[in-house]
Coordinates of C-alpha atoms in Angstrom, one line a residue:
Chain B
M1 CA 64.8 145.8 159.9
A2 CA 64.8 147.0 156.3
L3 CA 66.0 144.6 153.7
L4 CA 67.9 147.3 151.9
E5 CA 68.6 150.7 153.2
I6 CA 70.5 153.2 151.0
T7 CA 71.2 156.6 152.6
D8 CA 72.6 159.6 150.7
L9 CA 74.6 157.4 148.3
T10 CA 77.0 159.5 146.2
Q11 CA 79.4 158.3 143.6
R12 CA 81.9 160.4 141.7
F13 CA 84.0 159.3 138.8
G14 CA 86.6 162.0 138.6
G15 CA 84.6 165.1 137.8
L16 CA 81.4 163.3 136.9
L17 CA 78.8 163.0 139.6
A18 CA 77.2 159.7 138.6
V19 CA 74.9 159.3 141.6
N20 CA 74.0 162.1 143.8
E21 CA 72.5 161.6 147.3
F22 CA 70.5 158.6 146.4
S23 CA 68.3 157.1 149.1
V24 CA 66.0 154.2 149.1
R25 CA 64.4 151.8 151.6
L26 CA 63.1 148.3 150.7
E27 CA 61.3 146.3 153.4
G28 CA 61.3 143.1 151.5
R29 CA 58.7 141.4 149.2
E30 CA 58.3 144.6 147.1
M31 CA 58.5 144.8 143.4
C32 CA 59.8 148.2 142.3
A33 CA 61.6 149.9 139.5
L34 CA 64.4 152.4 138.9
I35 CA 64.0 154.3 135.7
G36 CA 65.6 157.2 134.0
P37 CA 67.1 158.3 130.6
N38 CA 70.3 156.8 129.3
G39 CA 73.3 157.7 131.4
A40 CA 71.2 158.7 134.4
G41 CA 73.3 156.5 136.7
K42 CA 70.9 153.5 137.1
T43 CA 73.4 150.8 136.5
T44 CA 75.9 152.6 138.7
V45 CA 73.4 152.3 141.6
F46 CA 73.1 148.6 141.0
N47 CA 76.9 148.3 140.8
L48 CA 77.2 150.1 144.1
V49 CA 74.6 147.9 145.7
S50 CA 76.3 144.7 144.5
G51 CA 79.7 145.9 145.7
F52 CA 81.6 146.6 142.4
Y53 CA 82.2 150.2 143.4
Q54 CA 82.9 151.6 146.8
P55 CA 80.6 154.7 147.2
T56 CA 82.3 158.1 147.5
S57 CA 79.9 158.8 150.4
G58 CA 76.7 157.5 151.9
S59 CA 75.9 154.0 153.1
I60 CA 74.3 150.8 151.9
K61 CA 72.9 148.4 154.5
I62 CA 71.6 145.0 153.5
G63 CA 69.6 143.4 156.3
G64 CA 71.2 145.9 158.7
V65 CA 74.8 145.0 157.6
D66 CA 76.8 147.9 156.2
T67 CA 78.4 146.7 153.0
R68 CA 81.3 149.2 152.9
G69 CA 84.5 147.5 152.1
M70 CA 82.9 144.2 151.0
K71 CA 83.8 142.4 147.9
P72 CA 80.9 141.6 145.5
H73 CA 81.0 137.9 146.4
Q74 CA 80.5 138.8 150.0
V75 CA 77.6 141.0 149.2
T76 CA 76.1 138.2 147.2
S77 CA 76.3 135.9 150.1
L78 CA 74.2 138.3 152.1
G79 CA 71.3 137.5 149.7
V80 CA 71.6 139.9 146.9
A81 CA 71.5 138.4 143.4
R82 CA 71.5 140.3 140.1
T83 CA 71.4 139.8 136.3
F84 CA 73.1 142.0 133.7
Q85 CA 72.0 144.2 130.9
N86 CA 73.9 142.1 128.5
I87 CA 73.6 138.5 129.5
R88 CA 76.7 137.3 131.4
L89 CA 76.4 133.5 131.5
W90 CA 79.5 131.3 131.4
N91 CA 79.2 130.2 127.8
D92 CA 81.5 127.2 127.9
M93 CA 79.7 125.6 130.8
T94 CA 76.4 123.7 130.7
V95 CA 73.3 125.4 132.2
L96 CA 73.6 123.0 135.1
D97 CA 77.2 123.9 135.8
N98 CA 76.3 127.6 135.5
I99 CA 74.0 127.1 138.5
K100 CA 76.3 124.8 140.4
V101 CA 79.3 127.1 140.2
S102 CA 77.1 129.9 141.6
Q103 CA 76.9 127.9 144.9
H104 CA 80.5 128.8 145.7
Y105 CA 79.3 130.8 148.8
R106 CA 78.0 127.7 150.4
L107 CA 80.1 124.9 149.0
G108 CA 80.9 123.6 152.5
Y109 CA 84.1 121.8 151.5
S110 CA 87.7 122.9 150.9
L111 CA 90.4 122.5 148.4
V112 CA 91.7 119.5 150.3
D113 CA 88.3 117.8 150.3
S114 CA 88.1 118.3 146.5
L115 CA 91.5 116.8 145.9
L116 CA 91.0 113.9 148.3
R117 CA 87.4 113.3 147.4
T118 CA 86.3 113.0 151.0
R119 CA 82.9 112.0 152.2
R120 CA 82.0 115.6 152.9
Y121 CA 82.9 116.5 149.2
A122 CA 80.7 113.7 147.9
D123 CA 77.8 114.6 150.1
R124 CA 78.0 118.3 149.3
E125 CA 78.4 117.8 145.6
K126 CA 75.4 115.5 145.5
A127 CA 73.3 118.0 147.5
I128 CA 74.3 120.9 145.2
D129 CA 73.7 118.9 142.1
H130 CA 70.3 117.8 143.4
E131 CA 69.2 121.3 144.4
A132 CA 70.3 122.7 141.0
M133 CA 68.3 120.1 139.2
E134 CA 65.3 120.8 141.4
L135 CA 65.5 124.5 140.6
L136 CA 65.7 123.8 136.9
E137 CA 62.8 121.4 137.2
F138 CA 60.8 124.1 139.1
M139 CA 61.4 126.6 136.4
G140 CA 60.6 124.2 133.6
M141 CA 64.1 124.0 132.2
R142 CA 65.1 120.5 133.2
D143 CA 65.7 119.4 129.6
L144 CA 68.2 122.3 129.1
A145 CA 70.5 121.2 131.9
D146 CA 73.2 119.8 129.6
E147 CA 73.0 122.6 126.9
V148 CA 75.5 125.3 126.7
P149 CA 74.0 128.9 126.7
P150 CA 75.1 129.9 123.2
N151 CA 72.9 127.1 121.8
L152 CA 69.8 128.6 123.4
P153 CA 67.6 131.4 122.1
Y154 CA 68.2 134.8 123.6
G155 CA 65.0 134.9 125.7
T156 CA 65.9 131.5 127.1
Q157 CA 69.4 132.6 128.0
R158 CA 67.8 135.5 129.9
K159 CA 65.7 133.0 131.8
V160 CA 68.7 130.9 132.6
E161 CA 70.5 133.9 133.9
I162 CA 67.5 134.7 136.2
A163 CA 67.5 131.1 137.3
R164 CA 71.2 131.3 138.1
A165 CA 70.5 134.4 140.2
L166 CA 67.6 132.7 142.0
S167 CA 69.9 129.7 142.7
I168 CA 71.7 131.6 145.4
K169 CA 68.4 132.0 147.2
P170 CA 68.4 135.8 147.3
K171 CA 66.2 138.0 149.4
L172 CA 66.8 140.8 146.9
L173 CA 66.9 140.3 143.2
L174 CA 68.3 143.1 141.0
L175 CA 67.3 142.8 137.4
D176 CA 69.2 145.1 135.0
E177 CA 67.0 145.7 132.0
P178 CA 65.5 142.2 131.8
A179 CA 63.5 143.0 128.7
A180 CA 66.4 144.5 126.7
G181 CA 66.8 143.0 123.3
L182 CA 63.7 140.7 123.7
P183 CA 61.1 140.6 120.9
S184 CA 57.6 141.7 122.1
T185 CA 56.2 138.2 122.4
D186 CA 59.1 137.3 124.7
V187 CA 58.5 140.5 126.8
V188 CA 55.0 139.2 127.6
E189 CA 56.6 135.9 128.7
L190 CA 59.1 137.8 130.8
I191 CA 56.4 139.8 132.6
K192 CA 54.6 136.6 133.4
L193 CA 57.9 135.0 134.6
V194 CA 58.8 137.9 136.9
E195 CA 55.3 137.9 138.3
W196 CA 55.6 134.2 139.0
I197 CA 59.0 134.5 140.6
H198 CA 57.7 137.2 142.8
K199 CA 54.8 135.0 143.9
E200 CA 56.8 131.7 144.3
F201 CA 60.0 132.9 145.8
D202 CA 60.1 134.9 149.0
L203 CA 62.0 138.0 147.7
A204 CA 62.0 141.6 146.7
I205 CA 62.6 142.5 143.1
W206 CA 64.2 145.8 142.0
M207 CA 64.5 146.3 138.3
I208 CA 66.0 148.8 135.9
E209 CA 63.8 148.9 132.8
H210 CA 63.3 151.1 129.8
Q211 CA 60.1 149.4 128.5
M212 CA 57.3 151.1 130.2
T213 CA 54.9 148.2 129.6
V214 CA 57.1 146.0 131.8
V215 CA 57.5 148.6 134.5
M216 CA 53.9 149.8 134.6
S217 CA 52.4 146.2 134.7
L218 CA 54.7 144.9 137.3
C219 CA 55.8 147.5 139.8
Q220 CA 54.0 149.0 142.7
W221 CA 56.5 151.8 143.1
I222 CA 58.9 153.6 140.8
K223 CA 61.9 155.8 141.4
V224 CA 63.1 158.1 138.6
I225 CA 66.6 159.5 138.4
D226 CA 68.3 161.8 135.9
F227 CA 72.0 162.9 136.0
G228 CA 72.4 161.0 139.2
A229 CA 69.7 162.9 141.1
T230 CA 66.3 161.6 142.1
I231 CA 63.6 163.6 140.3
A232 CA 60.5 161.7 141.2
E233 CA 59.1 158.7 143.0
G234 CA 55.7 157.1 143.4
T235 CA 53.1 154.8 142.0
P236 CA 53.0 154.1 138.2
E237 CA 50.1 156.5 137.9
E238 CA 51.8 159.3 139.7
I239 CA 55.0 158.8 137.6
R240 CA 53.1 158.7 134.3
N241 CA 51.7 162.2 134.9
N242 CA 54.7 163.8 136.6
P243 CA 55.8 166.8 134.6
E244 CA 59.5 166.5 135.8
V245 CA 59.6 162.9 134.4
I246 CA 58.1 164.0 131.1
K247 CA 60.6 166.7 130.9
A248 CA 63.5 164.4 131.6
Y249 CA 62.4 162.0 128.9
L250 CA 61.1 164.3 126.3
G251 CA 63.1 167.4 126.9
D252 CA 62.0 170.9 128.0
E253 CA 59.6 172.5 125.6
N254 CA 61.0 176.0 126.4
I255 CA 64.5 175.2 125.0
Chain Y
M1 CA 102.3 100.3 133.3
L2 CA 104.8 101.3 136.0
L3 CA 105.6 97.7 136.6
G4 CA 105.9 97.1 132.9
L5 CA 108.4 100.0 132.6
V6 CA 110.5 98.7 135.6
A7 CA 110.5 95.2 134.1
M8 CA 111.7 96.5 130.8
T9 CA 114.6 98.3 132.4
Q10 CA 115.5 95.3 134.4
T11 CA 115.6 93.0 131.4
G12 CA 117.6 95.5 129.5
L13 CA 114.9 96.4 127.0
L14 CA 115.1 100.0 128.0
G15 CA 118.6 101.2 128.0
Q16 CA 120.0 104.2 129.8
Y17 CA 119.3 106.5 126.9
A18 CA 115.7 105.4 126.7
Q19 CA 115.2 105.9 130.4
T20 CA 116.6 109.4 130.4
F21 CA 114.4 110.2 127.4
L22 CA 111.3 108.9 129.2
C23 CA 112.2 110.8 132.3
T24 CA 112.6 114.1 130.4
M25 CA 109.2 113.4 128.8
G26 CA 107.7 112.9 132.2
I27 CA 109.1 116.2 133.5
Y28 CA 107.7 118.0 130.5
M29 CA 104.4 116.4 131.0
I30 CA 104.2 117.7 134.6
L31 CA 105.2 121.2 133.4
A32 CA 102.7 121.3 130.6
A33 CA 99.8 120.0 132.6
S34 CA 100.5 122.4 135.5
L35 CA 100.8 125.4 133.3
N36 CA 97.5 124.5 131.6
L37 CA 95.7 125.1 134.8
V38 CA 96.6 128.8 134.7
N39 CA 96.9 129.4 130.9
G40 CA 94.2 127.0 129.8
Y41 CA 91.6 126.7 132.5
M42 CA 91.9 130.1 134.1
G43 CA 92.7 131.9 130.8
E44 CA 95.6 134.0 132.2
F45 CA 98.9 134.2 130.4
S46 CA 101.7 133.1 132.7
C47 CA 105.1 133.0 131.1
G48 CA 107.3 132.5 134.1
H49 CA 106.8 128.8 134.6
A50 CA 110.6 128.2 134.4
G51 CA 111.0 130.5 137.4
F52 CA 108.8 128.3 139.6
M53 CA 110.6 125.2 138.2
A54 CA 113.9 126.8 139.3
V55 CA 112.7 127.5 142.8
G56 CA 111.6 123.8 143.1
A57 CA 114.9 122.5 141.7
Y58 CA 117.1 124.6 143.9
T59 CA 115.1 124.1 147.0
A60 CA 115.0 120.3 146.6
S61 CA 118.7 120.3 145.9
I62 CA 119.6 122.4 148.9
V63 CA 117.3 120.4 151.2
G64 CA 119.0 117.2 149.9
V65 CA 122.4 118.6 150.6
I66 CA 121.5 119.9 154.1
L67 CA 120.0 116.6 155.1
F68 CA 122.5 114.1 153.7
V69 CA 125.7 115.7 152.4
G70 CA 126.6 118.8 154.3
D71 CA 129.4 121.2 153.2
E72 CA 131.1 124.3 154.4
N73 CA 128.0 126.5 153.7
F74 CA 125.3 124.2 155.0
G75 CA 127.0 122.6 158.0
P76 CA 127.3 118.8 158.6
A77 CA 124.8 116.4 157.3
L78 CA 121.8 116.0 159.6
L79 CA 120.9 112.4 158.6
P80 CA 122.8 109.4 157.5
M81 CA 123.0 108.9 153.7
S82 CA 121.2 105.5 154.0
L83 CA 117.9 107.3 154.7
A84 CA 118.1 109.2 151.4
P85 CA 116.0 106.9 149.3
L86 CA 113.2 107.1 151.9
A87 CA 113.4 110.8 152.3
F88 CA 113.3 111.5 148.6
P89 CA 109.6 112.2 148.4
L90 CA 110.0 114.6 151.3
I91 CA 112.7 116.5 149.4
L92 CA 110.4 116.8 146.4
A93 CA 107.6 118.0 148.7
T94 CA 109.8 120.9 149.9
G95 CA 110.4 121.8 146.3
F96 CA 106.7 121.8 145.7
A97 CA 106.0 124.0 148.8
A98 CA 108.7 126.5 148.0
A99 CA 107.6 127.0 144.5
A100 CA 103.9 127.3 145.6
L101 CA 105.0 130.1 148.0
V102 CA 106.8 131.9 145.2
G103 CA 103.6 131.4 143.2
L104 CA 102.1 134.0 145.6
L105 CA 104.4 136.5 144.0
V106 CA 102.4 136.3 140.8
A107 CA 99.0 135.5 142.4
V108 CA 98.8 138.7 144.4
P109 CA 99.2 141.1 141.4
S110 CA 96.7 139.0 139.5
F111 CA 94.0 140.3 141.8
K112 CA 94.1 143.6 140.1
T113 CA 95.5 143.0 136.7
R114 CA 94.9 140.5 134.0
G115 CA 95.7 139.8 130.3
D116 CA 98.9 141.4 128.9
Y117 CA 99.8 143.2 132.1
L118 CA 99.8 140.0 134.1
A119 CA 101.9 138.3 131.4
V120 CA 104.5 141.0 131.9
I121 CA 104.4 140.4 135.7
T122 CA 104.9 136.7 135.3
L123 CA 107.7 137.4 132.8
A124 CA 109.4 139.6 135.4
A125 CA 108.9 137.1 138.2
G126 CA 110.7 134.5 136.0
Y127 CA 113.6 136.9 135.5
I128 CA 113.7 137.8 139.2
V129 CA 114.1 134.2 140.2
K130 CA 116.8 133.5 137.6
S131 CA 118.8 136.7 138.3
A132 CA 118.6 136.1 142.1
L133 CA 120.0 132.6 141.7
E134 CA 122.8 133.9 139.5
N135 CA 123.8 136.3 142.4
I136 CA 123.5 133.9 145.3
E137 CA 127.1 132.6 145.8
I138 CA 126.1 129.9 148.3
V139 CA 124.4 128.0 145.4
G140 CA 127.2 128.6 143.0
G141 CA 125.8 131.7 141.3
P142 CA 125.9 131.4 137.5
R143 CA 128.1 128.3 137.7
G144 CA 125.3 126.2 139.1
F145 CA 125.0 123.8 142.0
M146 CA 125.7 120.1 142.1
G147 CA 126.0 119.2 145.8
M148 CA 123.0 116.8 145.5
K149 CA 124.9 114.7 143.0
K150 CA 126.2 112.8 145.9
V151 CA 122.7 112.0 147.1
V152 CA 121.8 110.9 143.6
L153 CA 124.8 108.5 143.5
A154 CA 124.1 107.2 147.0
I155 CA 120.5 106.4 146.1
E156 CA 121.6 104.8 142.9
E157 CA 124.0 102.5 144.8
S158 CA 121.4 101.4 147.3
L159 CA 118.5 100.8 144.9
T160 CA 118.6 98.4 142.0
V161 CA 115.4 99.7 140.4
P162 CA 115.5 102.8 138.1
W163 CA 114.2 105.0 141.0
M164 CA 114.2 108.3 139.0
L165 CA 111.9 106.8 136.4
V166 CA 109.6 105.4 139.1
W167 CA 109.4 108.8 140.9
I168 CA 108.8 110.7 137.7
F169 CA 106.1 108.3 136.8
I170 CA 104.5 108.8 140.2
G171 CA 104.9 112.6 139.7
V172 CA 103.1 112.6 136.4
V173 CA 100.3 110.4 137.7
L174 CA 99.9 112.6 140.8
T175 CA 99.9 115.8 138.7
V176 CA 97.2 114.6 136.4
W177 CA 95.2 113.1 139.3
L178 CA 95.3 116.3 141.4
L179 CA 94.6 118.6 138.4
R180 CA 91.7 116.5 137.2
R181 CA 90.1 116.3 140.5
F182 CA 90.5 120.0 141.0
V183 CA 89.0 121.1 137.7
Y184 CA 86.1 118.7 137.8
S185 CA 84.9 119.8 141.2
T186 CA 82.3 122.5 141.5
Y187 CA 85.0 124.3 143.5
G188 CA 87.6 124.1 140.8
K189 CA 85.1 125.1 138.1
G190 CA 85.2 128.5 139.7
V191 CA 88.6 128.9 137.9
M192 CA 86.8 128.3 134.5
A193 CA 84.1 130.8 135.5
I194 CA 86.9 133.4 136.0
H195 CA 88.1 132.5 132.5
Q196 CA 84.7 132.9 130.9
D197 CA 83.5 136.0 132.7
E198 CA 85.2 137.3 135.8
V199 CA 82.6 139.9 136.6
A200 CA 79.9 137.2 136.6
A201 CA 82.0 134.9 138.7
E202 CA 82.5 137.5 141.4
I203 CA 78.8 138.5 141.4
M204 CA 77.7 134.8 141.5
S205 CA 79.6 134.4 144.8
V206 CA 82.9 132.9 143.5
N207 CA 85.7 134.4 145.6
T208 CA 87.9 135.2 142.6
N209 CA 90.9 136.3 144.5
H210 CA 90.9 133.1 146.5
M211 CA 90.5 131.0 143.4
K212 CA 93.4 132.7 141.6
L213 CA 95.6 132.2 144.6
V214 CA 94.8 128.5 144.7
A215 CA 95.2 128.0 141.0
F216 CA 98.5 129.9 140.8
M217 CA 99.9 128.1 143.9
L218 CA 98.9 124.7 142.7
S219 CA 100.3 125.3 139.2
S220 CA 103.6 126.8 140.4
G221 CA 103.9 124.1 143.1
L222 CA 103.6 121.4 140.5
A223 CA 106.2 123.2 138.4
G224 CA 108.4 123.1 141.5
L225 CA 107.8 119.3 141.7
A226 CA 109.0 119.0 138.1
G227 CA 112.0 121.2 139.0
G228 CA 112.9 118.9 141.9
L229 CA 112.7 115.9 139.7
Y230 CA 114.8 117.6 137.1
A231 CA 117.5 118.5 139.5
Y232 CA 117.9 114.9 140.7
L233 CA 117.6 113.5 137.2
I234 CA 120.5 115.6 135.9
G235 CA 122.4 115.9 139.2
F236 CA 123.2 119.5 138.5
V237 CA 121.3 122.7 138.3
N238 CA 122.3 126.1 137.0
P239 CA 120.3 129.3 136.3
A240 CA 120.9 129.0 132.6
S241 CA 118.5 125.9 132.6
F242 CA 115.6 128.1 133.7
T243 CA 115.6 130.9 131.2
I244 CA 112.7 132.3 129.2
L245 CA 113.4 129.6 126.7
R246 CA 112.2 127.0 129.2
S247 CA 109.0 128.9 129.9
T248 CA 108.4 129.2 126.2
E249 CA 108.7 125.4 125.9
C250 CA 106.0 125.1 128.5
L251 CA 103.8 127.5 126.6
V252 CA 104.4 125.7 123.3
M253 CA 103.3 122.4 124.9
V254 CA 100.1 123.9 126.4
Y255 CA 99.1 125.6 123.1
L256 CA 100.1 122.5 121.1
G257 CA 97.9 120.3 123.2
G258 CA 95.0 122.6 123.6
M259 CA 94.0 125.0 126.3
G260 CA 91.9 123.4 128.9
S261 CA 92.7 119.8 128.0
L262 CA 94.9 117.8 130.3
T263 CA 95.1 114.9 127.9
G264 CA 96.2 117.4 125.3
S265 CA 99.0 118.7 127.5
I266 CA 100.3 115.2 128.2
L267 CA 100.1 114.3 124.5
A268 CA 101.8 117.5 123.5
A269 CA 104.6 117.0 126.0
G270 CA 105.2 113.6 124.6
I271 CA 105.3 114.9 121.0
F272 CA 107.4 117.8 122.0
T273 CA 110.1 115.7 123.7
I274 CA 110.2 113.3 120.7
L275 CA 110.6 116.3 118.4
L276 CA 113.4 117.8 120.5
E277 CA 115.2 114.5 120.4
F278 CA 114.8 114.0 116.6
L279 CA 115.7 117.6 115.8
K280 CA 118.9 117.4 117.8
P281 CA 121.0 117.2 114.7
L282 CA 119.7 120.7 113.8
E283 CA 121.3 122.0 117.0
Q284 CA 120.5 125.6 117.4
L285 CA 118.4 125.6 114.3
K286 CA 115.8 123.5 116.1
W287 CA 114.7 126.7 117.7
V288 CA 113.8 127.9 114.3
A289 CA 112.0 124.7 113.4
I290 CA 109.9 124.4 116.6
P291 CA 108.5 127.9 116.6
M292 CA 107.7 127.5 112.9
L293 CA 105.7 124.4 113.8
L294 CA 103.8 126.5 116.3
I295 CA 103.0 129.1 113.7
V296 CA 101.8 126.4 111.4
L297 CA 99.6 125.0 114.2
M298 CA 98.1 128.4 115.0
Q299 CA 97.3 128.8 111.3
F300 CA 95.6 125.5 110.8
R301 CA 94.4 124.4 114.2
P302 CA 94.4 127.3 116.6
E303 CA 92.6 125.4 119.3
G304 CA 95.5 122.9 119.6
L305 CA 95.5 119.2 119.0
M306 CA 92.7 118.4 121.5
G307 CA 90.8 121.8 121.7
N308 CA 89.3 121.7 125.2
R309 CA 88.3 118.1 125.0
E310 CA 89.7 115.2 127.0
L311 CA 90.5 111.7 125.8
S312 CA 87.4 110.5 127.5
D313 CA 85.2 112.9 125.5
I314 CA 86.5 111.4 122.3
F315 CA 86.4 107.8 123.5
P316 CA 83.6 107.6 126.1
K317 CA 84.2 103.9 126.6
L318 CA 87.5 104.8 128.3
K319 CA 85.5 106.1 131.2
R320 CA 84.9 102.5 132.2
F321 CA 88.6 102.0 133.1
Y322 CA 89.0 104.9 135.4
R323 CA 86.8 107.2 137.4
F324 CA 88.2 110.6 138.0
K325 CA 85.1 112.7 137.9

């Protein structure tokens, strides 16, 4: 069964056709990219997958489950995590709390447990705390546990956001422009990090990215969209030399 | 502390005036702390707190009358009056439950709207409650309702301790205790995640609708508890006690104390009650003086007295004396 199966996905916003008959199939463990010029509909595809919009037509299946009608938090608990183009950490919470609150889908205790401080509450809180610390340790950020995000450099905030996404143990990780706003030294770090994550965690990574160094050095397979429609797909080499792609990015020389 | 208070009233150190004053302060503390959950921790702007208080006050009053007094509208009393002191917490609990249910009125629209729009909805909810009460003849309409006065008198006769003070004290402790446990659990922190970034909260598996429901119901339920206590303290309720002015008082206390600080709310409620008492000679003019104070506060300390810190953040040694976390 495919990890992610999108069939003929279409999204209209009023008169605007944001995504047009988009299809994709991920088996799991891949690392691939979705690229295209600004306004091509890339983030809309991610928003559809994570459940923020309900598609006008077409279907999205995650692990065989149709996500139509699901709220984003329900889609997340199917094993889909994502990061945002502009980092969206909870800025008044510590890094540790950022990760702990993301475990809401498997808290395993109720309101009453939290008010009465039952045994179950204590056990679950302890386990969640322990696992969150373990993840931070594994990602080499243990000493940041008690920091609040605004005190961290931008690149580190991005890493924390990725750690938070990983904390829900996703099978599919969506990265929305992970390299946006990073200085070039941090981009090298980021490439190493994503490579390492792909090796260490059992998951598929699907990213939107404008920086071709990132896409070309990480992804085995690339899909290009423009004005909502797929214009090319293939390996990095095929994409690099595809005339359609060059036209979309650089414009038509005949104009 | 409770024992100390009771001892002081028994020895005559605390007169009737001081007792009523402390009771009022306690009720304001419950109101401020409960509103802080929605306005401070969740970052919504609810200005219908008086409405929930009214629901609690009227429900508790009516239940008291049905059980122990009985009249032409509610039929004969179901239980002998001698049980009233024992059943009092039960009466308060019905006030809590009814107000929590009405909290749903506001929680459901909050799924789709937030910010200014939700504020308007809460304002409307407050007005709906007040106007509804004015038009229900069975509870006296605009004249008010005082059937539970008999229950108050009966309990007063059978008990020598200042029972209202005791119950209000328990109410304040319970409120702070519940809210603290809620907001310090990973579960309750979902509410703060909604405040800081709702989109991120939803995507990181926080069921935001569920959390809003819980927060609104807990907050309005506690306001209902305050309402029940208020009704039995005064022995009389009327719609005019639960106007927008009362909601505004609650808001003033939350902002005075600091959004997201329970200690701040408690402190602010204390200061606010003292101010109300001392400004009494000004009569209506105190409603010029108190908003002025709020403007000054917003100018010079917009985060409130405590910001979002708790007493235990400022004096870490206090943590030794209690463990809430």
